[in-house]
Amino acid sequence: MAVVSNFGTRGLPVLWRRQERKSSNPRLESRSEQIIMTFLSDIYALPTNVPFLDVDVDNDNLLFADGSAIRNAAGPYGVRAQAQLTGFFTGLIQLRQSPSLADRTRGLSILQRMSEPGETRLGYSAKGTNGKGFGNGLGSVLWTALGNRLCQEQALTRIEHLPLFLDGVDRDLMSDMITRVAMDILVDFTHDMMRQYPALAATTTTQNLMVWDPQKFDWVSKSCQLPFVGGKQLVLIPRSWVTWQPLMHPNPFYNRYTTQAVQDEQTSITPDGKIDKPYKWQIKADHPKIKQFNSERTLKDMSVSNHVQEYQQEVDQAYVPLDADEARSRILKGLPKAS
């Protein structure tokens, strides 16, 4: 049962300023017409350049928690989250590869019980901010993937590597997993923001949330007092943790690493000293299934080159956190449905 606490409305405007999202994209027309945007900065009269993502509280915001962004984020919350996410994924791989049936059963159960934390208002859902999670179906798919050679050969070692190889696992599901595993850290961050911006604490509720316990290596229920707005609790997320598309994306990996490896391998010098190399379009025509080929070529080259680590280093060097203006623009613009 939720316990509601009203700490007064000091700093909380009487009227919520609402901004309707416009779009010229026919695919977004119905969403643009039906959804009214209500941002935290409007509701609580906050500055727009706050450290957390300024979300629309009534609807999902088409931005996503990203493991690579967290890996590069400055500050103690990012450090904690990176350690927790790494420990979670490493532990799951160990359970998946364990000879013990009890271990494997436990690991599968962990994935199947994981659900989307709607409190963050991130990602896609059919209606409002109550979306999907892994559950039995996708949990089983991911569990099977953790047993393949990519994990055994330590090519796939982090949550953010999954979309490079695994069909059906996109930015939305990765965001769900990341925010659920890091939920206790996000709650601590939210409490910190409530102290810095007291208007956020004007109305709160105390409810039980599913959080990850690294010591027990399992989900536990934790009583959390959090802002209550838009009909549900609110969990804030650092703006530097979110992106509009995965920083480690299967297409650039395919273009610059796995198909490039084939082109390098097939390049030769003719007798008259000219470079003879195949066209990239020819290589892609021979290997049209992007994620499948990413897996095959990554494994083939592991003894001489770890393409995933090379790509990760490239992503880290290019990382620039999302600023407040771009975050607002992305939320207002919306995105095509993830695939």
GROMACS .gro file of C-alpha atoms in nm:
model
  339
    1MET     CA    1   0.000   0.000   0.000
    2ALA     CA    2   0.133   0.344  -0.091
    3VAL     CA    3   0.179   0.597   0.189
    4VAL     CA    4   0.133   0.956   0.068
    5SER     CA    5   0.323   1.238   0.235
    6ASN     CA    6   0.249   1.602   0.160
    7PHE     CA    7   0.527   1.835   0.263
    8GLY     CA    8   0.349   2.144   0.136
    9THR     CA    9   0.353   2.306  -0.204
   10ARG     CA   10   0.620   2.567  -0.148
   11GLY     CA   11   0.792   2.612  -0.484
   12LEU     CA   12   0.522   2.408  -0.660
   13PRO     CA   13   0.319   2.611  -0.910
   14VAL     CA   14  -0.058   2.587  -0.888
   15LEU     CA   15  -0.099   2.533  -1.261
   16TRP     CA   16   0.101   2.283  -1.467
   17ARG     CA   17   0.223   2.437  -1.789
   18ARG     CA   18   0.157   2.191  -2.068
   19GLN     CA   19   0.322   2.187  -2.409
   20GLU     CA   20   0.175   1.989  -2.693
   21ARG     CA   21   0.426   1.806  -2.911
   22LYS     CA   22   0.406   1.881  -3.283
   23SER     CA   23   0.538   1.655  -3.556
   24SER     CA   24   0.547   1.661  -3.935
   25ASN     CA   25   0.621   1.289  -3.944
   26PRO     CA   26   0.303   1.095  -4.040
   27ARG     CA   27   0.423   0.798  -3.835
   28LEU     CA   28   0.416   1.017  -3.525
   29GLU     CA   29   0.097   1.206  -3.611
   30SER     CA   30  -0.137   1.020  -3.377
   31ARG     CA   31   0.114   1.039  -3.091
   32SER     CA   32   0.165   1.412  -3.152
   33GLU     CA   33  -0.208   1.481  -3.145
   34GLN     CA   34  -0.290   1.270  -2.841
   35ILE     CA   35  -0.001   1.328  -2.599
   36ILE     CA   36   0.033   1.639  -2.388
   37MET     CA   37   0.386   1.700  -2.259
   38THR     CA   38   0.429   1.788  -1.890
   39PHE     CA   39   0.790   1.833  -1.788
   40LEU     CA   40   0.936   1.827  -1.438
   41SER     CA   41   1.090   2.171  -1.485
   42ASP     CA   42   0.744   2.310  -1.559
   43ILE     CA   43   0.566   2.132  -1.276
   44TYR     CA   44   0.822   2.219  -1.008
   45ALA     CA   45   0.949   2.552  -1.149
   46LEU     CA   46   1.300   2.412  -1.180
   47PRO     CA   47   1.586   2.541  -1.394
   48THR     CA   48   1.605   2.356  -1.725
   49ASN     CA   49   1.971   2.260  -1.689
   50VAL     CA   50   1.932   2.024  -1.393
   51PRO     CA   51   2.166   1.721  -1.352
   52PHE     CA   52   1.880   1.475  -1.406
   53LEU     CA   53   1.676   1.408  -1.717
   54ASP     CA   54   1.386   1.656  -1.732
   55VAL     CA   55   1.114   1.409  -1.825
   56ASP     CA   56   0.751   1.437  -1.920
   57VAL     CA   57   0.588   1.278  -1.617
   58ASP     CA   58   0.275   1.151  -1.790
   59ASN     CA   59   0.434   0.954  -2.074
   60ASP     CA   60   0.736   0.755  -2.178
   61ASN     CA   61   1.023   0.970  -2.300
   62LEU     CA   62   1.197   0.829  -2.604
   63LEU     CA   63   1.543   0.835  -2.450
   64PHE     CA   64   1.719   0.531  -2.308
   65ALA     CA   65   1.962   0.443  -2.031
   66ASP     CA   66   2.282   0.331  -2.201
   67GLY     CA   67   2.558   0.118  -2.053
   68SER     CA   68   2.830   0.293  -2.253
   69ALA     CA   69   2.709   0.634  -2.135
   70ILE     CA   70   2.718   0.510  -1.775
   71ARG     CA   71   3.065   0.365  -1.833
   72ASN     CA   72   3.184   0.713  -1.930
   73ALA     CA   73   2.973   0.919  -1.689
   74ALA     CA   74   3.155   1.121  -1.427
   75GLY     CA   75   3.062   1.113  -1.061
   76PRO     CA   76   3.002   0.860  -0.784
   77TYR     CA   77   2.664   0.740  -0.907
   78GLY     CA   78   2.807   0.642  -1.244
   79VAL     CA   79   3.095   0.458  -1.078
   80ARG     CA   80   2.856   0.267  -0.853
   81ALA     CA   81   2.625   0.181  -1.141
   82GLN     CA   82   2.905   0.059  -1.365
   83ALA     CA   83   3.033  -0.172  -1.091
   84GLN     CA   84   2.684  -0.305  -1.017
   85LEU     CA   85   2.597  -0.363  -1.383
   86THR     CA   86   2.928  -0.539  -1.447
   87GLY     CA   87   2.886  -0.761  -1.142
   88PHE     CA   88   2.529  -0.846  -1.240
   89PHE     CA   89   2.618  -0.948  -1.596
   90THR     CA   90   2.934  -1.135  -1.500
   91GLY     CA   91   2.744  -1.325  -1.233
   92LEU     CA   92   2.468  -1.419  -1.478
   93ILE     CA   93   2.724  -1.558  -1.723
   94GLN     CA   94   2.880  -1.764  -1.443
   95LEU     CA   95   2.540  -1.906  -1.346
   96ARG     CA   96   2.461  -1.980  -1.711
   97GLN     CA   97   2.787  -2.169  -1.758
   98SER     CA   98   2.769  -2.351  -1.424
   99PRO     CA   99   2.740  -2.732  -1.432
  100SER     CA  100   2.493  -2.705  -1.144
  101LEU     CA  101   2.126  -2.727  -1.239
  102ALA     CA  102   2.039  -2.523  -0.930
  103ASP     CA  103   2.268  -2.241  -1.046
  104ARG     CA  104   2.125  -2.240  -1.396
  105THR     CA  105   1.768  -2.246  -1.266
  106ARG     CA  106   1.845  -1.955  -1.037
  107GLY     CA  107   2.001  -1.750  -1.316
  108LEU     CA  108   1.706  -1.801  -1.550
  109SER     CA  109   1.467  -1.704  -1.271
  110ILE     CA  110   1.655  -1.377  -1.216
  111LEU     CA  111   1.600  -1.276  -1.578
  112GLN     CA  112   1.240  -1.391  -1.592
  113ARG     CA  113   1.147  -1.190  -1.283
  114MET     CA  114   1.299  -0.868  -1.414
  115SER     CA  115   1.044  -0.609  -1.527
  116GLU     CA  116   1.044  -0.257  -1.666
  117PRO     CA  117   1.065   0.016  -1.401
  118GLY     CA  118   0.794   0.256  -1.519
  119GLU     CA  119   0.897   0.507  -1.252
  120THR     CA  120   1.177   0.637  -1.478
  121ARG     CA  121   0.940   0.725  -1.768
  122LEU     CA  122   1.200   0.607  -2.020
  123GLY     CA  123   1.153   0.413  -2.343
  124TYR     CA  124   0.859   0.277  -2.538
  125SER     CA  125   0.530   0.138  -2.417
  126ALA     CA  126   0.185   0.085  -2.563
  127LYS     CA  127   0.005   0.313  -2.319
  128GLY     CA  128   0.156   0.576  -2.093
  129THR     CA  129   0.449   0.460  -1.882
  130ASN     CA  130   0.345   0.105  -1.801
  131GLY     CA  131   0.551  -0.097  -2.046
  132LYS     CA  132   0.706  -0.434  -2.088
  133GLY     CA  133   1.008  -0.607  -1.945
  134PHE     CA  134   1.196  -0.929  -2.004
  135GLY     CA  135   0.957  -1.180  -1.848
  136ASN     CA  136   0.947  -1.545  -1.944
  137GLY     CA  137   0.989  -1.511  -2.320
  138LEU     CA  138   1.269  -1.256  -2.360
  139GLY     CA  139   1.429  -1.369  -2.036
  140SER     CA  140   1.465  -1.717  -2.184
  141VAL     CA  141   1.604  -1.577  -2.511
  142LEU     CA  142   1.869  -1.379  -2.326
  143TRP     CA  143   1.946  -1.674  -2.101
  144THR     CA  144   2.013  -1.890  -2.406
  145ALA     CA  145   2.238  -1.621  -2.555
  146LEU     CA  146   2.449  -1.610  -2.237
  147GLY     CA  147   2.550  -1.969  -2.303
  148ASN     CA  148   2.693  -1.913  -2.651
  149ARG     CA  149   3.055  -1.893  -2.755
  150LEU     CA  150   3.064  -1.514  -2.748
  151CYS     CA  151   3.040  -1.530  -2.370
  152GLN     CA  152   3.262  -1.836  -2.339
  153GLU     CA  153   3.534  -1.661  -2.543
  154GLN     CA  154   3.484  -1.339  -2.342
  155ALA     CA  155   3.388  -1.135  -2.647
  156LEU     CA  156   3.049  -1.045  -2.497
  157THR     CA  157   3.122  -0.928  -2.143
  158ARG     CA  158   2.888  -0.634  -2.076
  159ILE     CA  159   2.516  -0.559  -2.102
  160GLU     CA  160   2.579  -0.290  -2.364
  161HIS     CA  161   2.742  -0.549  -2.594
  162LEU     CA  162   2.421  -0.747  -2.631
  163PRO     CA  163   2.258  -0.541  -2.910
  164LEU     CA  164   2.564  -0.597  -3.130
  165PHE     CA  165   2.478  -0.966  -3.158
  166LEU     CA  166   2.136  -1.055  -3.026
  167ASP     CA  167   1.816  -1.020  -3.229
  168GLY     CA  168   1.517  -0.889  -3.035
  169VAL     CA  169   1.727  -0.707  -2.776
  170ASP     CA  170   1.712  -0.336  -2.851
  171ARG     CA  171   1.779  -0.006  -2.677
  172ASP     CA  172   1.445  -0.019  -2.496
  173LEU     CA  173   1.502  -0.357  -2.334
  174MET     CA  174   1.863  -0.269  -2.251
  175SER     CA  175   1.739   0.048  -2.084
  176ASP     CA  176   1.485  -0.155  -1.886
  177MET     CA  177   1.754  -0.394  -1.767
  178ILE     CA  178   2.001  -0.120  -1.679
  179THR     CA  179   1.755   0.090  -1.482
  180ARG     CA  180   1.617  -0.212  -1.297
  181VAL     CA  181   1.964  -0.338  -1.196
  182ALA     CA  182   2.071   0.013  -1.095
  183MET     CA  183   1.739   0.101  -0.927
  184ASP     CA  184   1.877   0.134  -0.574
  185ILE     CA  185   2.145   0.372  -0.705
  186LEU     CA  186   1.883   0.573  -0.891
  187VAL     CA  187   1.676   0.596  -0.572
  188ASP     CA  188   1.981   0.735  -0.389
  189PHE     CA  189   2.034   0.981  -0.673
  190THR     CA  190   1.668   1.085  -0.655
  191HIS     CA  191   1.697   1.148  -0.281
  192ASP     CA  192   2.004   1.362  -0.347
  193MET     CA  193   1.812   1.564  -0.606
  194MET     CA  194   1.519   1.604  -0.364
  195ARG     CA  195   1.761   1.765  -0.119
  196GLN     CA  196   1.907   1.992  -0.385
  197TYR     CA  197   1.565   2.082  -0.528
  198PRO     CA  198   1.319   2.072  -0.234
  199ALA     CA  199   1.015   2.126  -0.456
  200LEU     CA  200   1.057   1.765  -0.571
  201ALA     CA  201   0.971   1.654  -0.217
  202ALA     CA  202   0.643   1.848  -0.204
  203THR     CA  203   0.440   1.529  -0.243
  204THR     CA  204   0.590   1.184  -0.194
  205THR     CA  205   0.475   0.827  -0.145
  206THR     CA  206   0.642   0.533   0.020
  207GLN     CA  207   0.615   0.211  -0.179
  208ASN     CA  208   0.806  -0.112  -0.222
  209LEU     CA  209   1.030  -0.130  -0.529
  210MET     CA  210   1.216  -0.424  -0.682
  211VAL     CA  211   1.589  -0.354  -0.648
  212TRP     CA  212   1.902  -0.559  -0.709
  213ASP     CA  213   2.098  -0.681  -0.406
  214PRO     CA  214   2.459  -0.760  -0.511
  215GLN     CA  215   2.534  -0.942  -0.185
  216LYS     CA  216   2.237  -1.178  -0.218
  217PHE     CA  217   2.268  -1.176  -0.598
  218ASP     CA  218   1.892  -1.156  -0.628
  219TRP     CA  219   1.601  -0.916  -0.644
  220VAL     CA  220   1.470  -0.783  -0.315
  221SER     CA  221   1.185  -0.554  -0.216
  222LYS     CA  222   1.286  -0.216  -0.072
  223SER     CA  223   1.062   0.051   0.080
  224CYS     CA  224   1.135   0.380  -0.098
  225GLN     CA  225   1.002   0.729  -0.035
  226LEU     CA  226   0.996   0.909  -0.370
  227PRO     CA  227   0.823   1.199  -0.547
  228PHE     CA  228   0.470   1.117  -0.656
  229VAL     CA  229   0.361   1.291  -0.975
  230GLY     CA  230   0.154   1.202  -1.278
  231GLY     CA  231  -0.020   0.925  -1.087
  232LYS     CA  232   0.288   0.726  -0.988
  233GLN     CA  233   0.624   0.744  -0.817
  234LEU     CA  234   0.912   0.915  -0.993
  235VAL     CA  235   1.270   0.789  -1.008
  236LEU     CA  236   1.516   1.038  -1.154
  237ILE     CA  237   1.805   0.940  -1.379
  238PRO     CA  238   2.127   1.136  -1.444
  239ARG     CA  239   2.102   1.301  -1.785
  240SER     CA  240   2.454   1.184  -1.869
  241TRP     CA  241   2.331   0.822  -1.852
  242VAL     CA  242   2.082   0.849  -2.138
  243THR     CA  243   2.108   0.847  -2.518
  244TRP     CA  244   1.862   0.844  -2.806
  245GLN     CA  245   2.028   0.541  -2.969
  246PRO     CA  246   2.279   0.285  -2.838
  247LEU     CA  247   2.634   0.417  -2.831
  248MET     CA  248   2.744   0.063  -2.917
  249HIS     CA  249   2.522  -0.004  -3.219
  250PRO     CA  250   2.527  -0.315  -3.442
  251ASN     CA  251   2.544  -0.120  -3.770
  252PRO     CA  252   2.867   0.079  -3.713
  253PHE     CA  253   3.022  -0.236  -3.565
  254TYR     CA  254   2.926  -0.422  -3.884
  255ASN     CA  255   3.047  -0.141  -4.109
  256ARG     CA  256   3.377  -0.060  -3.943
  257TYR     CA  257   3.486  -0.385  -3.781
  258THR     CA  258   3.337  -0.714  -3.897
  259THR     CA  259   3.295  -0.639  -4.270
  260GLN     CA  260   3.616  -0.436  -4.258
  261ALA     CA  261   3.795  -0.746  -4.132
  262VAL     CA  262   3.678  -0.936  -4.441
  263GLN     CA  263   3.785  -0.656  -4.670
  264ASP     CA  264   4.130  -0.646  -4.510
  265GLU     CA  265   4.158  -1.022  -4.532
  266GLN     CA  266   4.069  -1.028  -4.903
  267THR     CA  267   4.282  -0.731  -5.004
  268SER     CA  268   4.591  -0.818  -5.209
  269ILE     CA  269   4.863  -0.659  -5.418
  270THR     CA  270   4.851  -0.732  -5.791
  271PRO     CA  271   5.169  -0.820  -5.985
  272ASP     CA  272   5.186  -0.463  -6.114
  273GLY     CA  273   5.178  -0.326  -5.757
  274LYS     CA  274   4.816  -0.212  -5.740
  275ILE     CA  275   4.591  -0.270  -5.441
  276ASP     CA  276   4.306  -0.507  -5.518
  277LYS     CA  277   4.031  -0.513  -5.259
  278PRO     CA  278   3.663  -0.612  -5.268
  279TYR     CA  279   3.392  -0.350  -5.241
  280LYS     CA  280   3.214  -0.324  -4.912
  281TRP     CA  281   2.878  -0.361  -5.083
  282GLN     CA  282   2.988  -0.697  -5.219
  283ILE     CA  283   3.089  -0.817  -4.872
  284LYS     CA  284   2.759  -0.697  -4.725
  285ALA     CA  285   2.565  -0.870  -5.001
  286ASP     CA  286   2.742  -1.194  -4.907
  287HIS     CA  287   2.669  -1.139  -4.536
  288PRO     CA  288   2.333  -0.957  -4.513
  289LYS     CA  289   2.235  -1.067  -4.161
  290ILE     CA  290   2.410  -0.802  -3.959
  291LYS     CA  291   2.395  -0.941  -3.607
  292GLN     CA  292   2.459  -1.298  -3.716
  293PHE     CA  293   2.766  -1.191  -3.911
  294ASN     CA  294   2.885  -0.973  -3.623
  295SER     CA  295   2.882  -1.285  -3.407
  296GLU     CA  296   3.052  -1.510  -3.661
  297ARG     CA  297   3.331  -1.271  -3.753
  298THR     CA  298   3.395  -1.160  -3.396
  299LEU     CA  299   3.446  -1.521  -3.291
  300LYS     CA  300   3.664  -1.600  -3.594
  301ASP     CA  301   3.902  -1.313  -3.519
  302MET     CA  302   3.918  -1.341  -3.138
  303SER     CA  303   4.263  -1.502  -3.141
  304VAL     CA  304   4.413  -1.206  -3.326
  305SER     CA  305   4.178  -0.914  -3.259
  306ASN     CA  306   3.897  -0.835  -3.015
  307HIS     CA  307   3.667  -0.625  -3.230
  308VAL     CA  308   3.429  -0.556  -2.942
  309GLN     CA  309   3.700  -0.403  -2.726
  310GLU     CA  310   3.830  -0.200  -3.020
  311TYR     CA  311   3.481  -0.066  -3.087
  312GLN     CA  312   3.426   0.005  -2.717
  313GLN     CA  313   3.744   0.213  -2.708
  314GLU     CA  314   3.626   0.408  -3.013
  315VAL     CA  315   3.291   0.475  -2.847
  316ASP     CA  316   3.457   0.586  -2.524
  317GLN     CA  317   3.684   0.831  -2.705
  318ALA     CA  318   3.388   0.984  -2.891
  319TYR     CA  319   3.151   1.002  -2.592
  320VAL     CA  320   2.980   1.336  -2.531
  321PRO     CA  321   2.701   1.348  -2.271
  322LEU     CA  322   2.356   1.459  -2.380
  323ASP     CA  323   2.294   1.823  -2.292
  324ALA     CA  324   1.964   1.958  -2.164
  325ASP     CA  325   1.863   2.124  -2.491
  326GLU     CA  326   1.918   1.812  -2.700
  327ALA     CA  327   1.740   1.596  -2.443
  328ARG     CA  328   1.434   1.822  -2.456
  329SER     CA  329   1.447   1.829  -2.836
  330ARG     CA  330   1.463   1.449  -2.857
  331ILE     CA  331   1.170   1.407  -2.622
  332LEU     CA  332   0.957   1.654  -2.814
  333LYS     CA  333   1.052   1.515  -3.151
  334GLY     CA  334   0.991   1.151  -3.069
  335LEU     CA  335   1.140   0.859  -3.257
  336PRO     CA  336   1.015   0.582  -3.489
  337LYS     CA  337   0.930   0.260  -3.312
  338ALA     CA  338   1.241   0.063  -3.212
  339SER     CA  339   1.325  -0.251  -3.403
   0.00000   0.00000   0.00000
